[in-house]
XYZ file of C-alpha atoms in Angstrom:
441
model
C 91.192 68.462 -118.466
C 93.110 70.042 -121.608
C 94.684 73.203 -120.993
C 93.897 75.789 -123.873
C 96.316 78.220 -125.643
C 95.362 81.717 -125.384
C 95.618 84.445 -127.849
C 94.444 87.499 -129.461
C 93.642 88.343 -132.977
C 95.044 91.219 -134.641
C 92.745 91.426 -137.579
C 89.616 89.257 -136.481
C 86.610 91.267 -135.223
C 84.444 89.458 -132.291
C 81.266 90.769 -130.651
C 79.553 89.158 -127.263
C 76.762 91.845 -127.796
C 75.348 90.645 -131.317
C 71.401 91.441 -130.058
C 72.607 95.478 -129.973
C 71.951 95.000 -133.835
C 67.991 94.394 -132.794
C 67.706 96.954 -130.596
C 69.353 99.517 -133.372
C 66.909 98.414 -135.841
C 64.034 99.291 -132.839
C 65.828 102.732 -133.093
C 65.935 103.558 -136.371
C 62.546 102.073 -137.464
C 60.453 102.817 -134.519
C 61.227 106.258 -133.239
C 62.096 109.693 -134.959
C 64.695 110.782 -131.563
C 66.989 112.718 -134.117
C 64.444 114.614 -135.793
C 62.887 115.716 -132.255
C 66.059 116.638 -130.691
C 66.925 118.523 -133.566
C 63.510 120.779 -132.854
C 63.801 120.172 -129.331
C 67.872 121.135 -128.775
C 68.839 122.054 -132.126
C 72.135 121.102 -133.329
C 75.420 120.126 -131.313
C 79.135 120.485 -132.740
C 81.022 117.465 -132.563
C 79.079 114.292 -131.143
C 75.153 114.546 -131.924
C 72.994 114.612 -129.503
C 71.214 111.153 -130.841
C 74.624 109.705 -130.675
C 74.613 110.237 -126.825
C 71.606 108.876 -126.151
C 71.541 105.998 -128.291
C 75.088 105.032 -126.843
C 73.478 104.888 -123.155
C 70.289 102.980 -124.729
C 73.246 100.172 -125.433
C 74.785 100.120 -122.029
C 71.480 99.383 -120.890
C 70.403 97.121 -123.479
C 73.633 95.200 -121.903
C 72.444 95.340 -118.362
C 75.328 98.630 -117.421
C 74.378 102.418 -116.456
C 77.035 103.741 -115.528
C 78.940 106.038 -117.206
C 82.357 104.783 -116.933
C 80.937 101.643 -119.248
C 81.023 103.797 -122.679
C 84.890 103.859 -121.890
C 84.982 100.198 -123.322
C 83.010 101.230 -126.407
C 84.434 104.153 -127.836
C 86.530 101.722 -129.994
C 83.512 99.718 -130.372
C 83.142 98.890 -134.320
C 80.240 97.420 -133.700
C 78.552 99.381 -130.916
C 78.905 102.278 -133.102
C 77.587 100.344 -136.629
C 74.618 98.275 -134.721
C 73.074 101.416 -133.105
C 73.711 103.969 -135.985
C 75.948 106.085 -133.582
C 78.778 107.918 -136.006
C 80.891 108.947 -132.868
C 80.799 107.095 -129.182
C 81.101 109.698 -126.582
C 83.681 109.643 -123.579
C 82.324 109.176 -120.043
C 82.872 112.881 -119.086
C 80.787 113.405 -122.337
C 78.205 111.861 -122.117
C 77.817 113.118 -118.378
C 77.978 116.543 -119.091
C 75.551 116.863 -121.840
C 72.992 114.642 -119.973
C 73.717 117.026 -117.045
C 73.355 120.022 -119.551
C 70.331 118.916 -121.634
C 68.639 116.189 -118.897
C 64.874 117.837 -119.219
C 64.727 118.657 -122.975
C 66.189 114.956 -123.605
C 63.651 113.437 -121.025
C 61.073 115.001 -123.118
C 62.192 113.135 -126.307
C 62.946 110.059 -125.123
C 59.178 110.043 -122.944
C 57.965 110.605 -125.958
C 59.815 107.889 -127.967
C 59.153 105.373 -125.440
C 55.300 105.774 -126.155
C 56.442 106.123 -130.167
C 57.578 102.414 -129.777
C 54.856 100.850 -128.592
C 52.515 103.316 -131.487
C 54.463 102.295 -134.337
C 55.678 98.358 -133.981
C 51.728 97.640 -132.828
C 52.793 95.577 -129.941
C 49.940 93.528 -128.948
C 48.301 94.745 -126.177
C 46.570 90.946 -123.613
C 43.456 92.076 -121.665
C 42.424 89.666 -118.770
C 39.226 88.022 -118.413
C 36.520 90.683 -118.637
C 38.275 91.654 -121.766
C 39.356 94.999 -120.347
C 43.284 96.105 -120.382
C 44.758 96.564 -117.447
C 46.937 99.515 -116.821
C 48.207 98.900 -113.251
C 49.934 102.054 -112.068
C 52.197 102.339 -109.215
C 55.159 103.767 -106.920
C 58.253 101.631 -105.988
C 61.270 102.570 -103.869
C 64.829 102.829 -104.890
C 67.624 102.029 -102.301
C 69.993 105.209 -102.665
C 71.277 104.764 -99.249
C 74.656 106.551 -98.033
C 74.196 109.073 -100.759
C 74.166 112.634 -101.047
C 72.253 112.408 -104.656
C 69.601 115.552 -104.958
C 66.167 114.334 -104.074
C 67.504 111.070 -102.034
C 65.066 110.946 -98.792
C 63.657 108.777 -96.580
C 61.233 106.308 -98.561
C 58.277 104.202 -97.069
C 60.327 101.396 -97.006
C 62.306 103.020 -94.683
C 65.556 103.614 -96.055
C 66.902 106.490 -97.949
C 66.308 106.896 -101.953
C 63.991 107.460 -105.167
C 60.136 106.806 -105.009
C 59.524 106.553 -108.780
C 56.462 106.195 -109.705
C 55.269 103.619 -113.521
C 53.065 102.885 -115.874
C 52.115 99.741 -116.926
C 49.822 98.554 -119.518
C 49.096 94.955 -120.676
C 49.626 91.670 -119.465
C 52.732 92.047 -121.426
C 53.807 95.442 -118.598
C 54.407 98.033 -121.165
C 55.902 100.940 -119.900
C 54.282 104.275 -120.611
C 55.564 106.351 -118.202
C 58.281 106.204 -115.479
C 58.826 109.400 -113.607
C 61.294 109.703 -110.885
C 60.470 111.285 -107.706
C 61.659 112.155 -103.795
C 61.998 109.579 -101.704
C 59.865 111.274 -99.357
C 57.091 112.273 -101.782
C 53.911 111.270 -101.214
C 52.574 108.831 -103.811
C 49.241 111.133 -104.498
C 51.156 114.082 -104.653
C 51.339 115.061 -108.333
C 49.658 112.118 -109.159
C 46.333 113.500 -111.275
C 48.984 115.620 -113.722
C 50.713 111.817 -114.256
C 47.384 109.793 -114.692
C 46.285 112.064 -117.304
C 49.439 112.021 -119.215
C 49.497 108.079 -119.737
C 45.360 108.043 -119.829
C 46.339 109.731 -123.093
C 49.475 107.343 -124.148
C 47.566 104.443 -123.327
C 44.477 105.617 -125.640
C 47.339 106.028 -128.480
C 48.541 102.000 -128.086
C 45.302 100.367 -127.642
C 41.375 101.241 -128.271
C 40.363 98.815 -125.767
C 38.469 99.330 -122.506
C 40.951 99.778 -119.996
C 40.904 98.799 -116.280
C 43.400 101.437 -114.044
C 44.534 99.152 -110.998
C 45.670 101.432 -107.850
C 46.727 100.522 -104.385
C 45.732 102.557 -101.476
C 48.047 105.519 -101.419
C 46.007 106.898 -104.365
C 42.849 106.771 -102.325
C 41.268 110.191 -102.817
C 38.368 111.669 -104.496
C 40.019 113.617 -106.962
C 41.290 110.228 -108.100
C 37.812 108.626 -108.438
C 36.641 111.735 -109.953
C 39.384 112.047 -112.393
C 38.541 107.796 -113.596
C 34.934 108.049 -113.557
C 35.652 111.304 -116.554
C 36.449 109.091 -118.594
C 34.799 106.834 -121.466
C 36.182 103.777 -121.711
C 37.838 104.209 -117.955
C 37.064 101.773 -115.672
C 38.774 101.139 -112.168
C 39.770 98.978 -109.139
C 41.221 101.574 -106.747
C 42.185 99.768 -103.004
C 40.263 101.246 -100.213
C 42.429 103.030 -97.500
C 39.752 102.376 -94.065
C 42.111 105.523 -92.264
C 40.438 106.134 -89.149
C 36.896 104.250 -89.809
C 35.705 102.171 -87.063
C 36.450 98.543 -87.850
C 33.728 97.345 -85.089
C 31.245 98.959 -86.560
C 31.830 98.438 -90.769
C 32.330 94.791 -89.591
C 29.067 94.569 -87.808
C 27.412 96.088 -91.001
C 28.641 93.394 -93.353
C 28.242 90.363 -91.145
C 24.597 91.516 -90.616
C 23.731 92.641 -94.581
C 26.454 91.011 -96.476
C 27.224 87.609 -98.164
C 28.888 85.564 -95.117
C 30.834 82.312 -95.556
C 33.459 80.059 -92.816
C 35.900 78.899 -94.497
C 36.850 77.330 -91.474
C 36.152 76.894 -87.475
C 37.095 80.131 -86.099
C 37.037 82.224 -89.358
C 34.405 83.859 -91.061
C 34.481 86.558 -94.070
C 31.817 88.743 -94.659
C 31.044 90.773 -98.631
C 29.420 93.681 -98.816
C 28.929 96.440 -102.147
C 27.784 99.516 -100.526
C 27.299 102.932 -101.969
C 28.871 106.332 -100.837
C 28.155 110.043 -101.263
C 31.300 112.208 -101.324
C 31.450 116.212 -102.357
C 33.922 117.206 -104.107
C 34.217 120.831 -105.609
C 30.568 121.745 -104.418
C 29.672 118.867 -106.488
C 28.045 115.184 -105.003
C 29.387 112.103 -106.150
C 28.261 108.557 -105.842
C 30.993 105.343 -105.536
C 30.571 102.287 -105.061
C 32.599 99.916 -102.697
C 33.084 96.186 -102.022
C 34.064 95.629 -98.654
C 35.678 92.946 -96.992
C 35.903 91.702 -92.965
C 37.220 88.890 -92.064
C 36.996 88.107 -88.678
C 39.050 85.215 -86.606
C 38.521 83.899 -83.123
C 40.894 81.175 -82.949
C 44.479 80.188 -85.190
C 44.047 77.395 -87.840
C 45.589 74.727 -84.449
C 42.873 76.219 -83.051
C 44.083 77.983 -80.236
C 41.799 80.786 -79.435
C 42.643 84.564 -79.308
C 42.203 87.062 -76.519
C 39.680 88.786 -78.649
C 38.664 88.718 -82.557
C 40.963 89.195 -84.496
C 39.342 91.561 -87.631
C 40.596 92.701 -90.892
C 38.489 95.176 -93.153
C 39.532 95.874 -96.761
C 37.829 97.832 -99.482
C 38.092 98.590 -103.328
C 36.263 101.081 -105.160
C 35.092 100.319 -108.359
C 32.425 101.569 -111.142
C 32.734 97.722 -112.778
C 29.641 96.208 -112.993
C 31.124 92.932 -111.788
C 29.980 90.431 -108.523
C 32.280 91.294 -105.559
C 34.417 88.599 -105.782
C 35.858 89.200 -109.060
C 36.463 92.599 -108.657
C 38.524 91.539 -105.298
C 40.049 88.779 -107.816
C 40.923 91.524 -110.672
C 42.486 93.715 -108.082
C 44.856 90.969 -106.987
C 46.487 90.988 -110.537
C 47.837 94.480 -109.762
C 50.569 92.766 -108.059
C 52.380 91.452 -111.224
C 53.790 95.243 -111.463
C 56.000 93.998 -108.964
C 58.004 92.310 -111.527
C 58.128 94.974 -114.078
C 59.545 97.136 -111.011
C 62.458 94.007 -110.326
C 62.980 94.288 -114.106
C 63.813 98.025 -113.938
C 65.775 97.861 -110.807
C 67.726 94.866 -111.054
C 67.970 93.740 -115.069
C 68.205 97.273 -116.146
C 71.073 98.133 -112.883
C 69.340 101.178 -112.567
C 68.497 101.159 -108.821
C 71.488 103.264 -107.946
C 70.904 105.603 -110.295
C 74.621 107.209 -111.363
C 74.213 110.844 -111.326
C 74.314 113.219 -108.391
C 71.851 115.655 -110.056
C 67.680 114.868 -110.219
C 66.999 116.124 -113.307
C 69.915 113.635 -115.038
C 68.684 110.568 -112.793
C 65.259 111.611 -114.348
C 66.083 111.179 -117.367
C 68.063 108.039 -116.973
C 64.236 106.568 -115.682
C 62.996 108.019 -118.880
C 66.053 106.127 -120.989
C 65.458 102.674 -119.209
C 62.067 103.257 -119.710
C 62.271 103.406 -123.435
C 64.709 100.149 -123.369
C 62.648 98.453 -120.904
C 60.151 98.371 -123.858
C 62.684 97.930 -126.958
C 64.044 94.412 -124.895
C 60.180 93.464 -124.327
C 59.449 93.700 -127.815
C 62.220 91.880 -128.461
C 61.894 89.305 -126.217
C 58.139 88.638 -127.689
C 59.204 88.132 -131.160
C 61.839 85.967 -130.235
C 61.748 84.232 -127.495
C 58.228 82.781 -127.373
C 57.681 81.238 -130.348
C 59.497 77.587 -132.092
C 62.900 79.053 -132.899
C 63.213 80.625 -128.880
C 66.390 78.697 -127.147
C 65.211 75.707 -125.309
C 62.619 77.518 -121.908
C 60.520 77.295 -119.789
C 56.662 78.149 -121.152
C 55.906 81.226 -120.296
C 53.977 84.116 -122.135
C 56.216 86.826 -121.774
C 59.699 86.709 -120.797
C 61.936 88.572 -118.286
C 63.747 91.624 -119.347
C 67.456 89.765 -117.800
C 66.096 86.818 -120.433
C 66.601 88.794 -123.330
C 69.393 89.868 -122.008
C 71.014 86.966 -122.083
C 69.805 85.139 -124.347
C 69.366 87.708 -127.659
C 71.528 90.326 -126.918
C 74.513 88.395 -124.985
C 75.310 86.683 -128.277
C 79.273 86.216 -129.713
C 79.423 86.295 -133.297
C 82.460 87.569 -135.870
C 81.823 90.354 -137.489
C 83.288 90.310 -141.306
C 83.651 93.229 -143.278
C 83.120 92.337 -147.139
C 83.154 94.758 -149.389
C 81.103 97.600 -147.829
C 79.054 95.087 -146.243
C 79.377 93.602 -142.741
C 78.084 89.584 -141.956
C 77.604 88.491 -138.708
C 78.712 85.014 -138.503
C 77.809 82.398 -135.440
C 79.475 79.937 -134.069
C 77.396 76.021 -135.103
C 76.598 75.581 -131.621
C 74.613 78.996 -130.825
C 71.588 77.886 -129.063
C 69.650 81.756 -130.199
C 70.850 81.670 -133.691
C 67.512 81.153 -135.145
C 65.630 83.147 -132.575
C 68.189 86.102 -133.837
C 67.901 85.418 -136.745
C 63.797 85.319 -137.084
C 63.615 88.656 -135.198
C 66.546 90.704 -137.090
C 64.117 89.282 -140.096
C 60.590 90.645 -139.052
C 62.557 93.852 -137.807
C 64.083 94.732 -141.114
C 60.854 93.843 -143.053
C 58.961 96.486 -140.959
């Protein structure tokens, strides 16, 4: 193998973060941050306040969030002309005034996260029934060996965050991400949050949407709070608690659709109807419940006794019991838009020692999760993406690398600057297509 020479140029100007120039233009055409934080904060000698939040929108457009990664940008050229910023802030900056300012800028940038989605028109899948789903859910945070305000024990048992997100579409828009406790329980402050991104969600798409909960949100405030609602429907996971699995089993097995899928196994279905009060007031839900009862292993080797499982969902869908079980199971996909925040985002260890900051970091990644989604739809699913997989959304770590990871030269001409790429760049075109449709917006 040839050896290479290696050298530096003096005058030359290189970039390996060409995509920044997209998410800029997502910035500037898509949100009005400046003029909020002007109302919100007023004015700020020496670096704006837009300036320091649009510089930690980069980092994390680049996969970084901590604070000691601006140091490599303040003499950044093109981090400062790609995102519109007139002056990068310092590390201890750009600490200090999201320590200072972390709830009045969490406001803004909530609030330009939704302004995203309002103003490009994403497109907004349903699934099947033609319903959109908004699946909504909590997911730990490892934040072990920390003393970080708010880091307690989580269900997962280990010590962190237990943020709680918003998701609507099959493409996993983010609406909301709000961090919390470790230790907080998931229905605790919960109605407050479903009503805020009930409201965001009605701003992004007139559809009939379909609210998918798991079974920490089981209470009848919750149900109450969903069946309000025109245009609300819901698949919330029944929590059995203390019921009597004997007896709900010998209910469905005797007036329930029965089937044995094998020797030893049989599953019973079952809608039933329930009365619950609630503020002197009597409601009426409606249930599918599931038992499934085995007496032997698949080798069949039998058991000591039966082995029973019961599982519920309420619902007001007017829907057969099977595909209500079978829309519930798509709530799981939010597990990947939680991997996408934690992991491609590196915001699991979140990198201030203060709540209200890491708060608004959630809020910040929140509002790029969305920026690199939209990206990634305009360019990386159509003819011009890089050679993939099929797929109908991609990965926020795939736009990562393959849109904004990008080397190009930058050339100055004039008082114009041309981004010039290499003849083998495999996302050329792709960049190239989207920096198009951005601009023409």
């Amino acid at each position: 193998m040839r050896r290479f020479i290696i050298e530096q140029s003096d005058k030359e100007l290189y970039t390996v973060h060409t995509g920044l120039a997209l998410v800029g233009l997502c910035l500037n055409k898509f949100t009005t941050m400046e003029k909020r934080l002007r109302k919100r904060v007023g004015k700020c000698s020496g670096i704006s306040h837009t300036d320091v939040l649009r510089s930690y929108v980069g980092l994390l457009s680049v996969g970084k969030s901590d604070y000691e990664a601006i140091t490599n940008k303040v003499r950044d050229e093109y981090f400062k002309r790609s995102l519109g910023i007139k002056r990068v802030p310092s590390a201890e900056t750009l600490r200090q005034r999201m320590d200072a300012y972390a709830d009045a800028f969490r406001e803004v940038v909530e609030e330009s996260a939704v302004e995203v989605l309002e103003k490009a028109k994403v497109p907004v899948s349903g699934i099947s029934t033609g319903h959109v789903p908004l699946d909504i859910d909590v997911f730990p945070m490892d934040n072990s060996n920390t003393k970080k305000e708010g880091v307690s024990r989580t269900y997962h048992n280990y010590d962190g965050y237990a943020p709680i997100a918003a998701y609507l579409g099959l493409e996993g828009w983010c609406l909301e991400a709000e961090l919390r406790p470790g230790s907080q329980h998931s229905q605790e402050g919960f109605i407050p949050f479903l009503r805020r991104v009930l409201d965001k969600a009605r701003r992004v798409t007139e559809k009939d949407l379909l609210v998918r909960l798991d079974s920490a949100h089981d209470a009848v405030e919750t149900r109450v709070e969903l069946e309000g609602r025109r245009g609300v429907y819901y698949v919330l996971k029944w929590n059995p608690r203390r019921n009597n699995k004997a007896k709900i089993a010998s209910l469905v097995f005797k007036e329930g659709k029965v089937e044995e899928p094998r020797p030893g196994k049989r599953v019973g279905i079952l809608k039933v109807k329930e009365e619950q009060e609630y503020k002197g007031k009597v409601y009426t839900f409606t249930k599918v419940v599931r038992v499934t009862e085995r007496v032997r292993d698949r080798k069949g080797q039998l058991y000591l006794e039966p082995q029973i499982t019961v599982e519920g969902w309420w619902t007001n869908l007017d829907r057969g019991e099977e595909e209500i079980i079978e829309l519930y199971e798509g709530h799981g996909l939010c597990e990947q838009f939680h991997s996408e925040f934690k992991s491609d985002l590196d915001i699991e260890r979140l990198p201030s020692g203060k709540f209200a900051t890491n708060a608004l970091v959630m809020s910040l990644a929140g509002l790029t999760y969305n920026i690199l989604r939209y990206i990634g739809l305009l360019g990386l699913l159509g003819e011009v993406s890089p050679v993939r997989h099929p797929a109908k959304r991609r990965r926020i770590k795939t736009v990562i690398q393959e849109l904004i990871y990008m080397a190009c030269r930058v050339i100055k001409s004039g008082r114009r600057y041309k981004l010039r790429f290499g003849r083998s760049c495999a996302g050329y075109l792709a960049f190239r297509e989207v920096y198009s449709l951005l601009v023409a917006v």
